[in-house]
Every structure is written in C-alpha cells, then in structure tokens.
Amino acid sequence: MFRNYVRLGAVFMLLAVALGAFGAHGLKDKIDAGMLSAYETGVQYHIAHALGLLLIGLAADKLGESKWVSRAGAFLVAGIVLFSGSLYVMAVTGIGKLGIITPFGGVAFLIGWACLAAAASKRYSHPKK
C-alpha cells in the first residue's frame, strides 16, 4: 500500500503540474476569467490532494496497512477526479452544468481526510505491544 499511494501521489502531482502549466500558458487568452479561475481552483485542490496521497503513502508505512488508510487514498483519488476533473472539463468546454459534479468531489475529499483521521485514531488508541 505504501508504494501504491506514493506512486499515485507522484503521478497525480505530475498531472497537476502539467495541467497547471497548460492552464497558465495554453488557456490564458482562450477562456474567460471566470472559467480560468475555476480551472485554477481545480489545479490548487489537485495539488493539495496529490500531496495528500503522498502523505497517505507515508502514513500507510507508519500506521500499517488498514482499511481506513486504503479508503482515505481511494476517496482522495475520487475527489481529485470528480472535483478537479469537473472543473477542468467545465472550464475547457464552457459547459457550466458540469459544476454540479464538483461538490461530490469535495465530499470525497472530506471523507478521505476523515478516514485518515480514523486510521490514526484506531492505530494510536490501541497501540501494538
């Protein structure tokens, strides 16, 4: 699990940097300011949660492999795809209705962080002897 989440985090960071550069240089004069702002928000959350995946990989190494750590990673991946992905597609296509998907990604982020908190809580409330 450690390697998987570190690998996923690194790949999602690579994508975030590439998509951020694309937005800053490729979209700057092609979409309106509101859509560019939405795209940039997608990049910000993408970066933050890709770093979160790296953190989950490190936590898996420290906390041990558990269903809570695994769920945390899965929900952050889902959040990146739903939250950031919907903002990227909405900004590029101009289809504002895609914004209805974004809150589902936000909820996935919240659940992911709650799962990581649960993993840490369970690990440290019953330490191994």
PDB file of C-alpha atoms in Angstrom, residues 24-79:
ATOM      1  CA  ALA A  24      -1.461  29.230 -17.237  1.00  0.00           C
ATOM      2  CA  HIS A  25       0.000  29.206 -20.724  1.00  0.00           C
ATOM      3  CA  GLY A  26      -2.497  27.471 -23.005  1.00  0.00           C
ATOM      4  CA  LEU A  27      -5.795  28.757 -21.689  1.00  0.00           C
ATOM      5  CA  LYS A  28      -4.878  32.262 -20.536  1.00  0.00           C
ATOM      6  CA  ASP A  29      -6.227  34.049 -23.618  1.00  0.00           C
ATOM      7  CA  LYS A  30      -8.666  31.360 -24.741  1.00  0.00           C
ATOM      8  CA  ILE A  31     -11.275  31.232 -21.946  1.00  0.00           C
ATOM      9  CA  ASP A  32     -12.931  33.936 -19.866  1.00  0.00           C
ATOM     10  CA  ALA A  33     -11.596  34.963 -16.460  1.00  0.00           C
ATOM     11  CA  GLY A  34     -14.337  33.136 -14.532  1.00  0.00           C
ATOM     12  CA  MET A  35     -13.636  29.828 -16.213  1.00  0.00           C
ATOM     13  CA  LEU A  36      -9.883  30.312 -15.848  1.00  0.00           C
ATOM     14  CA  SER A  37     -10.420  30.931 -12.127  1.00  0.00           C
ATOM     15  CA  ALA A  38     -12.427  27.701 -11.858  1.00  0.00           C
ATOM     16  CA  TYR A  39      -9.639  25.847 -13.684  1.00  0.00           C
ATOM     17  CA  GLU A  40      -7.047  27.309 -11.304  1.00  0.00           C
ATOM     18  CA  THR A  41      -9.152  26.209  -8.322  1.00  0.00           C
ATOM     19  CA  GLY A  42      -9.137  22.704  -9.765  1.00  0.00           C
ATOM     20  CA  VAL A  43      -5.341  22.813 -10.012  1.00  0.00           C
ATOM     21  CA  GLN A  44      -4.976  24.056  -6.415  1.00  0.00           C
ATOM     22  CA  TYR A  45      -7.122  21.275  -4.989  1.00  0.00           C
ATOM     23  CA  HIS A  46      -5.467  18.749  -7.288  1.00  0.00           C
ATOM     24  CA  ILE A  47      -2.015  19.682  -5.962  1.00  0.00           C
ATOM     25  CA  ALA A  48      -3.132  19.705  -2.325  1.00  0.00           C
ATOM     26  CA  HIS A  49      -4.732  16.290  -2.550  1.00  0.00           C
ATOM     27  CA  ALA A  50      -1.957  14.735  -4.635  1.00  0.00           C
ATOM     28  CA  LEU A  51       0.320  15.759  -1.758  1.00  0.00           C
ATOM     29  CA  GLY A  52      -2.288  14.151   0.483  1.00  0.00           C
ATOM     30  CA  LEU A  53      -1.840  10.888  -1.407  1.00  0.00           C
ATOM     31  CA  LEU A  54       1.889  11.061  -0.730  1.00  0.00           C
ATOM     32  CA  LEU A  55       1.074  11.657   2.935  1.00  0.00           C
ATOM     33  CA  ILE A  56      -1.256   8.661   2.946  1.00  0.00           C
ATOM     34  CA  GLY A  57       1.530   6.546   1.461  1.00  0.00           C
ATOM     35  CA  LEU A  58       3.821   7.605   4.278  1.00  0.00           C
ATOM     36  CA  ALA A  59       1.043   7.096   6.809  1.00  0.00           C
ATOM     37  CA  ALA A  60       0.463   3.576   5.496  1.00  0.00           C
ATOM     38  CA  ASP A  61       4.108   2.852   6.222  1.00  0.00           C
ATOM     39  CA  LYS A  62       3.814   4.251   9.769  1.00  0.00           C
ATOM     40  CA  LEU A  63       0.247   3.260  10.674  1.00  0.00           C
ATOM     41  CA  GLY A  64       0.286  -0.079   8.932  1.00  0.00           C
ATOM     42  CA  GLU A  65      -1.975  -1.229   6.182  1.00  0.00           C
ATOM     43  CA  SER A  66      -5.585  -0.857   7.188  1.00  0.00           C
ATOM     44  CA  LYS A  67      -8.950  -0.455   5.536  1.00  0.00           C
ATOM     45  CA  TRP A  68      -9.087   3.148   6.796  1.00  0.00           C
ATOM     46  CA  VAL A  69      -5.784   4.127   5.185  1.00  0.00           C
ATOM     47  CA  SER A  70      -6.832   2.411   1.971  1.00  0.00           C
ATOM     48  CA  ARG A  71     -10.206   4.151   1.996  1.00  0.00           C
ATOM     49  CA  ALA A  72      -8.533   7.500   2.636  1.00  0.00           C
ATOM     50  CA  GLY A  73      -6.448   7.103  -0.510  1.00  0.00           C
ATOM     51  CA  ALA A  74      -9.369   5.911  -2.592  1.00  0.00           C
ATOM     52  CA  PHE A  75     -11.527   8.859  -1.559  1.00  0.00           C
ATOM     53  CA  LEU A  76      -8.760  11.378  -2.305  1.00  0.00           C
ATOM     54  CA  VAL A  77      -8.329   9.859  -5.773  1.00  0.00           C
ATOM     55  CA  ALA A  78     -12.094  10.058  -6.322  1.00  0.00           C
ATOM     56  CA  GLY A  79     -12.079  13.640  -5.077  1.00  0.00           C
TER      57      GLY A  79
END
